[in-house]
Amino acid sequence: MAIILDGKKIAEKIKLELKEKISRLDKKPCLAVVLVGDDPSSKVYVSMKQIACEGVGIISKEYHFSTDVKEEELVNLLKKLNADSNINGILVQLPLPKHMDEYEIIKTVSPLKDVDGFHPINIGRFSWGRKKLIPCTPKGILRLLKEYNIKMEGKDAVVVGRSNVVGKPIALLLMENNATVTVCHSKTNNLKEKTSKADILIVATGVPKLIKKNMVRGGAVVVDVGVSRIEDLTKKKGYYLSGDVDFEEVKESVSYISPVPGGVGPMTVAMLMENTLEAYKSQNGE
Ligand code: GUN
């Protein structure tokens, strides 16, 4: 039976340390959170981010637009937030509605306030190994591995998923930490053959329970980034959350595994708090 990578517990510890650091600042940092549309998952994520801000002493300001907002209107708000010295971090919750070009929107956010680390300048620096603000989910995964003393050097790491938000940046971080990295995706032939060679398996596809026991090497470290809402009419909430890994099956044979919920998700939020503090510090000459 595997050791559970308890992201919830580690995230609480990190937030407590951040709270203490933030309490010693002259001013409270401020994060602007921009939400477009009514996607229920995005709404939940945004509210979790706001609750975390409150917990650590960061002011959060929400800007909510309807789905049919014009790209220009959003760009104008972002320019205003860039120019406002009271705002230290700006986060545009993704995905944006289909009529919007996410790249164009993200490009508008000042790289100094880009607490998601998605701006091309921040991604470019990151690829060069010159990190400033880096994406929260991969940063959180790395912190989780480090907290459990999981060594990456020389290990075979397999990433399933090639998104800009998780797959690509976690592959970079693993490489930086001297792992040998294979990136798989929806067009990969014989996925099982690749995943079963992994010492460290990171799964970020959004396909519920994609990874079964027979796809994972015994003793591997498994990090599950997926969160899918599965309808369940027998439950009060009407749905439950599932990861990309068949947790019940896989936990029997691996050495470490992250649960969903309570694994990577809380780490992402804690890293957002950390990035907001970093942005505040660099804007205030610290
Ligand atoms: N949607 C899914 N993950 C993320 C994230 O890390 N940041 C933002 N802004 N949107 C997301």
CSV table of C-alpha atoms and ligand atoms in Angstrom, one decimal:
chain,number,residue,atom,x,y,z
A,1,MET,CA,0.0,0.0,0.0
A,2,ALA,CA,1.4,3.4,-1.1
A,3,ILE,CA,2.3,6.4,0.9
A,4,ILE,CA,-0.2,9.2,0.2
A,5,LEU,CA,1.3,12.4,-1.1
A,6,ASP,CA,-0.8,14.6,1.2
A,7,GLY,CA,-1.0,17.9,-0.8
A,8,LYS,CA,-3.6,19.3,1.5
A,9,LYS,CA,-1.4,18.9,4.6
A,10,ILE,CA,1.7,20.3,2.9
A,11,ALA,CA,-0.3,23.2,1.4
A,12,GLU,CA,-1.6,24.1,4.9
A,13,LYS,CA,2.0,24.2,6.2
A,14,ILE,CA,3.2,26.4,3.3
A,15,LYS,CA,0.3,28.8,3.7
A,16,LEU,CA,1.0,29.1,7.4
A,17,GLU,CA,4.6,30.1,6.6
A,18,LEU,CA,3.4,32.5,4.0
A,19,LYS,CA,0.9,34.0,6.4
A,20,GLU,CA,3.7,34.7,8.8
A,21,LYS,CA,5.9,36.3,6.2
A,22,ILE,CA,3.0,38.4,4.8
A,23,SER,CA,2.1,39.7,8.3
A,24,ARG,CA,5.6,41.3,8.5
A,25,LEU,CA,5.1,43.3,5.2
A,26,ASP,CA,4.3,47.0,5.3
A,27,LYS,CA,1.3,46.5,3.1
A,28,LYS,CA,-0.9,43.6,2.2
A,29,PRO,CA,-0.3,42.1,-1.3
A,30,CYS,CA,-3.2,42.2,-3.6
A,31,LEU,CA,-4.3,39.7,-6.2
A,32,ALA,CA,-6.8,40.4,-9.0
A,33,VAL,CA,-8.7,37.4,-10.2
A,34,VAL,CA,-10.5,37.6,-13.5
A,35,LEU,CA,-13.3,35.2,-14.3
A,36,VAL,CA,-15.1,35.1,-17.7
A,37,GLY,CA,-18.4,33.1,-17.9
A,38,ASP,CA,-20.1,30.6,-15.6
A,39,ASP,CA,-18.1,27.4,-15.9
A,40,PRO,CA,-18.9,25.7,-12.6
A,41,SER,CA,-15.4,24.2,-12.1
A,42,SER,CA,-13.8,27.6,-12.8
A,43,LYS,CA,-16.1,29.2,-10.3
A,44,VAL,CA,-15.1,26.7,-7.6
A,45,TYR,CA,-11.4,27.2,-8.4
A,46,VAL,CA,-11.7,31.0,-8.2
A,47,SER,CA,-13.5,30.8,-4.9
A,48,MET,CA,-10.9,28.4,-3.5
A,49,LYS,CA,-8.2,30.9,-4.5
A,50,GLN,CA,-10.0,33.7,-2.8
A,51,ILE,CA,-10.5,31.8,0.4
A,52,ALA,CA,-6.7,31.0,0.4
A,53,CYS,CA,-5.9,34.7,-0.1
A,54,GLU,CA,-8.0,35.6,2.9
A,55,GLY,CA,-6.3,32.9,4.9
A,56,VAL,CA,-2.8,34.1,4.3
A,57,GLY,CA,-3.5,37.9,4.4
A,58,ILE,CA,-3.6,38.6,0.6
A,59,ILE,CA,-6.3,41.0,-0.6
A,60,SER,CA,-8.3,39.4,-3.5
A,61,LYS,CA,-10.3,41.4,-6.0
A,62,GLU,CA,-12.7,39.6,-8.3
A,63,TYR,CA,-13.6,40.8,-11.8
A,64,HIS,CA,-16.4,38.7,-13.3
A,65,PHE,CA,-17.5,39.0,-16.9
A,66,SER,CA,-20.3,37.3,-18.8
A,67,THR,CA,-19.3,34.8,-21.5
A,68,ASP,CA,-20.1,37.1,-24.4
A,69,VAL,CA,-17.8,39.9,-23.2
A,70,LYS,CA,-15.7,41.5,-26.0
A,71,GLU,CA,-12.0,40.6,-25.9
A,72,GLU,CA,-11.3,44.3,-26.1
A,73,GLU,CA,-13.1,44.9,-22.8
A,74,LEU,CA,-11.1,42.3,-21.1
A,75,VAL,CA,-7.9,43.7,-22.5
A,76,ASN,CA,-8.8,47.1,-21.2
A,77,LEU,CA,-9.3,45.8,-17.7
A,78,LEU,CA,-6.0,44.0,-17.8
A,79,LYS,CA,-4.2,47.2,-18.9
A,80,LYS,CA,-5.8,49.1,-16.1
A,81,LEU,CA,-4.8,46.4,-13.6
A,82,ASN,CA,-1.2,46.4,-15.0
A,83,ALA,CA,-1.0,50.2,-14.4
A,84,ASP,CA,-2.5,50.0,-10.9
A,85,SER,CA,0.3,50.0,-8.3
A,86,ASN,CA,-2.1,48.6,-5.7
A,87,ILE,CA,-2.4,45.3,-7.7
A,88,ASN,CA,0.5,42.9,-7.4
A,89,GLY,CA,-0.8,39.8,-9.1
A,90,ILE,CA,-3.2,39.2,-12.0
A,91,LEU,CA,-4.8,35.9,-12.7
A,92,VAL,CA,-7.1,35.2,-15.6
A,93,GLN,CA,-8.9,31.9,-14.9
A,94,LEU,CA,-8.7,29.5,-17.8
A,95,PRO,CA,-10.3,28.2,-20.0
A,96,LEU,CA,-11.7,31.4,-21.6
A,97,PRO,CA,-14.7,31.2,-23.9
A,98,LYS,CA,-14.0,29.8,-27.4
A,99,HIS,CA,-14.3,33.2,-29.1
A,100,MET,CA,-11.3,34.5,-27.2
A,101,ASP,CA,-7.7,33.9,-28.0
A,102,GLU,CA,-6.1,32.9,-24.6
A,103,TYR,CA,-2.6,33.6,-25.9
A,104,GLU,CA,-3.5,37.2,-26.8
A,105,ILE,CA,-5.2,37.8,-23.4
A,106,ILE,CA,-2.4,36.3,-21.4
A,107,LYS,CA,0.1,38.3,-23.3
A,108,THR,CA,-1.6,41.5,-22.1
A,109,VAL,CA,-0.9,40.7,-18.4
A,110,SER,CA,2.3,42.4,-17.2
A,111,PRO,CA,5.0,39.7,-16.8
A,112,LEU,CA,5.8,41.2,-13.4
A,113,LYS,CA,2.2,40.6,-12.3
A,114,ASP,CA,1.7,37.2,-14.1
A,115,VAL,CA,1.3,35.0,-11.0
A,116,ASP,CA,0.2,32.1,-13.2
A,117,GLY,CA,3.6,32.2,-15.0
A,118,PHE,CA,1.9,31.9,-18.4
A,119,HIS,CA,3.2,35.1,-20.1
A,120,PRO,CA,5.5,34.2,-23.0
A,121,ILE,CA,8.3,36.2,-21.4
A,122,ASN,CA,8.0,34.1,-18.2
A,123,ILE,CA,7.7,30.8,-20.1
A,124,GLY,CA,10.7,31.9,-22.2
A,125,ARG,CA,12.8,32.7,-19.1
A,126,PHE,CA,11.7,29.4,-17.6
A,127,SER,CA,12.8,27.4,-20.7
A,128,TRP,CA,16.2,29.1,-20.4
A,129,GLY,CA,16.4,28.0,-16.8
A,130,ARG,CA,16.1,31.6,-15.6
A,131,LYS,CA,13.0,31.3,-13.5
A,132,LYS,CA,11.0,34.2,-12.2
A,133,LEU,CA,7.2,33.5,-11.9
A,134,ILE,CA,6.5,29.9,-13.0
A,135,PRO,CA,3.2,28.0,-13.4
A,136,CYS,CA,1.6,27.0,-10.1
A,137,THR,CA,0.6,23.4,-10.8
A,138,PRO,CA,4.1,22.2,-11.9
A,139,LYS,CA,5.7,24.2,-9.1
A,140,GLY,CA,3.3,22.6,-6.6
A,141,ILE,CA,4.1,19.1,-8.0
A,142,LEU,CA,7.8,19.6,-7.6
A,143,ARG,CA,7.4,20.9,-4.1
A,144,LEU,CA,5.2,17.9,-3.2
A,145,LEU,CA,7.9,15.5,-4.5
A,146,LYS,CA,10.6,17.4,-2.6
A,147,GLU,CA,8.6,17.4,0.7
A,148,TYR,CA,8.5,13.6,0.5
A,149,ASN,CA,12.2,13.5,-0.4
A,150,ILE,CA,11.6,11.8,-3.7
A,151,LYS,CA,14.7,12.0,-5.8
A,152,MET,CA,14.4,12.8,-9.5
A,153,GLU,CA,18.0,12.6,-10.6
A,154,GLY,CA,18.6,9.8,-13.1
A,155,LYS,CA,15.0,8.6,-12.8
A,156,ASP,CA,12.7,7.8,-15.7
A,157,ALA,CA,9.8,10.3,-15.5
A,158,VAL,CA,6.8,10.0,-17.8
A,159,VAL,CA,4.4,12.8,-18.2
A,160,VAL,CA,1.0,12.1,-19.7
A,161,GLY,CA,-0.5,15.3,-21.2
A,162,ARG,CA,1.2,18.1,-23.1
A,163,SER,CA,-0.7,21.2,-22.0
A,164,ASN,CA,0.8,24.6,-21.5
A,165,VAL,CA,-0.5,24.7,-18.0
A,166,VAL,CA,0.9,21.4,-16.8
A,167,GLY,CA,2.4,18.9,-19.2
A,168,LYS,CA,5.0,21.1,-20.9
A,169,PRO,CA,6.2,23.0,-17.8
A,170,ILE,CA,6.4,19.9,-15.5
A,171,ALA,CA,8.5,18.2,-18.2
A,172,LEU,CA,10.9,21.2,-18.1
A,173,LEU,CA,11.1,21.1,-14.3
A,174,LEU,CA,11.7,17.3,-14.2
A,175,MET,CA,14.5,17.8,-16.8
A,176,GLU,CA,16.0,20.6,-14.7
A,177,ASN,CA,16.1,18.2,-11.8
A,178,ASN,CA,18.0,15.6,-13.9
A,179,ALA,CA,15.2,13.2,-14.6
A,180,THR,CA,15.0,11.5,-18.0
A,181,VAL,CA,11.6,12.7,-19.3
A,182,THR,CA,9.2,11.2,-21.8
A,183,VAL,CA,6.0,13.2,-22.7
A,184,CYS,CA,3.0,11.2,-23.9
A,185,HIS,CA,-0.3,12.6,-25.2
A,186,SER,CA,-3.5,11.6,-26.9
A,187,LYS,CA,-1.7,10.5,-30.1
A,188,THR,CA,0.9,8.4,-28.3
A,189,ASN,CA,1.1,4.8,-29.6
A,190,ASN,CA,1.0,2.1,-26.9
A,191,LEU,CA,0.7,4.4,-23.9
A,192,LYS,CA,0.9,1.5,-21.5
A,193,GLU,CA,4.3,0.5,-22.8
A,194,LYS,CA,5.6,4.0,-21.9
A,195,THR,CA,3.8,4.5,-18.6
A,196,SER,CA,4.8,1.2,-17.3
A,197,LYS,CA,8.5,2.2,-17.6
A,198,ALA,CA,8.1,5.2,-15.3
A,199,ASP,CA,9.8,5.6,-12.0
A,200,ILE,CA,7.8,8.9,-11.7
A,201,LEU,CA,4.5,9.1,-13.5
A,202,ILE,CA,2.7,12.5,-13.8
A,203,VAL,CA,-0.7,12.3,-15.3
A,204,ALA,CA,-2.6,15.5,-16.5
A,205,THR,CA,-5.1,14.5,-19.2
A,206,GLY,CA,-8.5,15.2,-17.8
A,207,VAL,CA,-9.5,11.6,-18.7
A,208,PRO,CA,-11.0,10.0,-15.6
A,209,LYS,CA,-9.3,6.8,-14.4
A,210,LEU,CA,-7.2,6.6,-17.6
A,211,ILE,CA,-4.3,5.0,-15.7
A,212,LYS,CA,-5.0,1.4,-14.5
A,213,LYS,CA,-2.8,-0.9,-12.4
A,214,ASN,CA,-1.4,-2.8,-15.3
A,215,MET,CA,0.0,0.5,-16.8
A,216,VAL,CA,2.1,1.4,-13.8
A,217,ARG,CA,5.4,-0.2,-12.6
A,218,GLY,CA,5.4,-1.6,-9.0
A,219,GLY,CA,7.1,0.9,-6.7
A,220,ALA,CA,6.6,3.9,-8.9
A,221,VAL,CA,5.7,7.4,-7.7
A,222,VAL,CA,2.4,8.5,-9.2
A,223,VAL,CA,1.1,12.1,-9.3
A,224,ASP,CA,-2.5,12.6,-10.5
A,225,VAL,CA,-3.2,16.1,-11.7
A,226,GLY,CA,-6.6,15.4,-13.3
A,227,VAL,CA,-9.9,16.6,-11.8
A,228,SER,CA,-13.1,15.5,-13.5
A,229,ARG,CA,-16.6,16.0,-12.3
A,230,ILE,CA,-18.5,12.7,-12.6
A,231,GLU,CA,-22.3,12.8,-12.3
A,232,ASP,CA,-23.6,10.9,-9.3
A,233,LEU,CA,-27.3,11.3,-8.7
A,234,THR,CA,-27.1,9.2,-5.5
A,235,LYS,CA,-24.9,11.9,-3.8
A,236,LYS,CA,-26.2,15.1,-2.3
A,237,LYS,CA,-23.8,17.2,-4.4
A,238,GLY,CA,-24.9,15.5,-7.7
A,239,TYR,CA,-21.3,14.8,-8.6
A,240,TYR,CA,-18.0,13.5,-7.3
A,241,LEU,CA,-14.4,14.2,-8.4
A,242,SER,CA,-12.2,11.7,-10.2
A,243,GLY,CA,-8.6,11.9,-11.0
A,244,ASP,CA,-6.9,10.5,-14.2
A,245,VAL,CA,-5.6,7.5,-12.2
A,246,ASP,CA,-7.7,4.6,-10.9
A,247,PHE,CA,-6.6,5.4,-7.4
A,248,GLU,CA,-8.1,2.3,-5.6
A,249,GLU,CA,-6.4,-0.1,-8.1
A,250,VAL,CA,-3.1,1.7,-8.5
A,251,LYS,CA,-2.4,2.5,-4.8
A,252,GLU,CA,-1.9,-1.2,-4.1
A,253,SER,CA,1.3,-1.5,-6.1
A,254,VAL,CA,3.0,1.9,-6.1
A,255,SER,CA,5.3,3.5,-3.5
A,256,TYR,CA,3.7,7.0,-3.5
A,257,ILE,CA,0.5,8.3,-5.0
A,258,SER,CA,-1.4,11.7,-4.8
A,259,PRO,CA,-5.1,11.6,-4.2
A,260,VAL,CA,-7.9,13.5,-5.9
A,261,PRO,CA,-9.0,15.7,-4.2
A,262,GLY,CA,-6.4,16.6,-1.7
A,263,GLY,CA,-3.2,16.1,-3.7
A,264,VAL,CA,-2.0,18.5,-6.4
A,265,GLY,CA,-5.0,20.9,-6.2
A,266,PRO,CA,-4.2,22.5,-2.8
A,267,MET,CA,-0.5,22.7,-3.8
A,268,THR,CA,-1.5,24.7,-6.9
A,269,VAL,CA,-3.4,27.2,-4.7
A,270,ALA,CA,-0.5,27.4,-2.2
A,271,MET,CA,1.9,28.1,-5.0
A,272,LEU,CA,-0.4,30.9,-6.3
A,273,MET,CA,-0.1,32.5,-2.9
A,274,GLU,CA,3.7,32.1,-3.0
A,275,ASN,CA,3.9,33.6,-6.5
A,276,THR,CA,1.7,36.6,-5.4
A,277,LEU,CA,4.1,37.2,-2.5
A,278,GLU,CA,7.1,37.0,-4.9
A,279,ALA,CA,5.4,39.4,-7.3
A,280,TYR,CA,4.8,41.8,-4.5
A,281,LYS,CA,8.4,41.6,-3.3
A,282,SER,CA,9.9,42.2,-6.8
A,283,GLN,CA,7.5,45.2,-7.3
A,284,ASN,CA,8.6,46.6,-3.9
A,285,GLY,CA,12.3,46.2,-4.4
A,286,GLU,CA,12.7,43.3,-2.1
B,1,GUN,N1,-7.2,26.5,-15.3
B,1,GUN,C1,-6.7,25.3,-15.0
B,1,GUN,N2,-5.6,25.5,-14.3
B,1,GUN,C2,-5.3,26.8,-14.2
B,1,GUN,C3,-4.3,27.6,-13.6
B,1,GUN,O1,-3.3,27.1,-13.0
B,1,GUN,N3,-4.5,28.9,-13.7
B,1,GUN,C4,-5.5,29.5,-14.3
B,1,GUN,N4,-5.5,30.8,-14.4
B,1,GUN,N5,-6.5,28.8,-14.9
B,1,GUN,C5,-6.4,27.5,-14.8
